[in-house]
Amino acid sequence: MNKQDYMNGAENTLLHTYNRFPVVLEKGEGVYLYDTDGKKYLDFAAGIAVNAFGYGNEEYLNALKAQADKLIHTSNLYYNVPIGNAAQRFLKISGMDRVFFTNSGTEAIEGAIKAAKKYAYTRDGHAGHEIIAMQHSFHGRTIGALSVTGNAHYQEPFEPLMPGVKFAEYNNLDSVKAQITEKTCAILFETVQGEGGIYPAAPEFMEGVRRLCDENDILLILDEIQCGMARTGYMFAWQKYGVKPDIMTSAKALGCGVPVGAFAMTETVAEKSLAPGDHGTTYGGNPLAGAAVDKVIEMMERENIAAHVQKIGAYLEEKLDALVEKYDFLTARRGMGLLQGLVSTMPIGEIVLKALEEGLLVISAGSDVIRFVPPLVIEKEHVDEMLEKLEKAFSQFIS
Ligand SMILES: *Cc1c(COP(=O)(O)O)cnc(C)c1O
């Protein structure tokens, strides 16, 4: 079979929910991917901010293989060893007190929403609470997560969605304040908005929302699914601000490719929140996922990946800023650490496609941002190689 056969096979069988790039990826090594024709790609997408250690990391793979040989799944009716280890490590890096492991990011958001609603229900003795979310946010594709995703295009066909959601403007404290009522149980946002176009929270906004939450007994839920797990140079982006959430979510790089997410909370929330019978999952936190999370966090801590990201992130920022200076069609850079975006007036889809031809994987965020989310283990030489390829891609637009 050749590339076209594989592509046709997929197009004839899979539900057409993606317009895929014309590449069939076959294997990875370090920070490079190879397609079925043997073409090599420098990976600045990392499977959408997932593959923090790149490809072929032996220690990680050996941990998964060893666990696969022992036990992959048990259900949550019984205890298992890996998930206990993973939970301890997750709580240590997050400063949270209780964690629930899920199969994906969207499912972590569902759990966080339920946890907040149950907390308010226990406290007030009745249901009917509201959640404030942000415009241009992204929290996932299931109905609950979609209901708090501030994007009319994603929401419209599926209405009516979950009621009781109000939208405020990100980084605008007055706008959040205006949406608070006596029914508000939680304020939810991404510490750095990802899909919406790479917008980091302003420090005043983080601190202001935390204050509003404290004054009104409202829970602060931070979505760290994309910006967490050292991507911004901090294990979780909120740690840079010194503003701690009451509930937080994680996924993407949490298992570095093994599908796993998490929502976690403080003991104060947990005491009044989900109890036996309130929530569950067949797969969530199974031994294989547990082994992945345990190993990923162990390696991130031991190798101080966050410090590495701060260093390489600063270098990437400097180089991207230089591109904004150089090219008129690039109007701004935004981001933190190795979660960076370039705002472009040229069509992003075409830039991404040209980059692909040059052997570089980058992705879009929103309608006008080129997103850079490489493996966290990249070195300066990879940034330089990326720039060379990106500028070659640009050159095809500029006469
Ligand atoms: C990707 C993402 C999600 C959804 O995660 P899935 O694993 O795709 O369900 C939620 N929130 C943010 C911030 C994300 O980037």
mmCIF file with all atom_site columns, C-alpha atoms in Angstrom, residues 71-80 83 281-287:
data_model
loop_
_atom_site.group_PDB
_atom_site.id
_atom_site.type_symbol
_atom_site.label_atom_id
_atom_site.label_alt_id
_atom_site.label_comp_id
_atom_site.label_asym_id
_atom_site.label_entity_id
_atom_site.label_seq_id
_atom_site.pdbx_PDB_ins_code
_atom_site.Cartn_x
_atom_site.Cartn_y
_atom_site.Cartn_z
_atom_site.occupancy
_atom_site.B_iso_or_equiv
_atom_site.pdbx_formal_charge
_atom_site.auth_seq_id
_atom_site.auth_comp_id
_atom_site.auth_asym_id
_atom_site.auth_atom_id
_atom_site.pdbx_PDB_model_num
ATOM 1  C CA . LEU A 1 71  ? -1.724  -5.762 33.795 1.00 0.00 ? 71  LEU A CA 1
ATOM 2  C CA . ILE A 1 72  ? -3.424  -3.213 31.549 1.00 0.00 ? 72  ILE A CA 1
ATOM 3  C CA . HIS A 1 73  ? -6.886  -2.914 32.995 1.00 0.00 ? 73  HIS A CA 1
ATOM 4  C CA . THR A 1 74  ? -8.778  -3.864 36.143 1.00 0.00 ? 74  THR A CA 1
ATOM 5  C CA . SER A 1 75  ? -11.718 -1.368 36.465 1.00 0.00 ? 75  SER A CA 1
ATOM 6  C CA . ASN A 1 76  ? -12.062 0.928  39.455 1.00 0.00 ? 76  ASN A CA 1
ATOM 7  C CA . LEU A 1 77  ? -13.818 -1.706 41.551 1.00 0.00 ? 77  LEU A CA 1
ATOM 8  C CA . TYR A 1 78  ? -10.379 -2.789 42.803 1.00 0.00 ? 78  TYR A CA 1
ATOM 9  C CA . TYR A 1 79  ? -7.160  -1.076 43.839 1.00 0.00 ? 79  TYR A CA 1
ATOM 10 C CA . ASN A 1 80  ? -4.083  -1.169 41.644 1.00 0.00 ? 80  ASN A CA 1
ATOM 11 C CA . ILE A 1 83  ? -2.561  4.618  39.877 1.00 0.00 ? 83  ILE A CA 1
ATOM 12 C CA . THR A 1 281 ? -15.364 5.566  34.748 1.00 0.00 ? 281 THR A CA 1
ATOM 13 C CA . THR A 1 282 ? -14.554 2.068  33.524 1.00 0.00 ? 282 THR A CA 1
ATOM 14 C CA . TYR A 1 283 ? -11.119 2.820  32.058 1.00 0.00 ? 283 TYR A CA 1
ATOM 15 C CA . GLY A 1 284 ? -10.095 6.010  33.864 1.00 0.00 ? 284 GLY A CA 1
ATOM 16 C CA . GLY A 1 285 ? -6.874  5.615  35.831 1.00 0.00 ? 285 GLY A CA 1
ATOM 17 C CA . ASN A 1 286 ? -6.258  2.049  34.763 1.00 0.00 ? 286 ASN A CA 1
ATOM 18 C CA . PRO A 1 287 ? -2.850  0.477  35.478 1.00 0.00 ? 287 PRO A CA 1
#
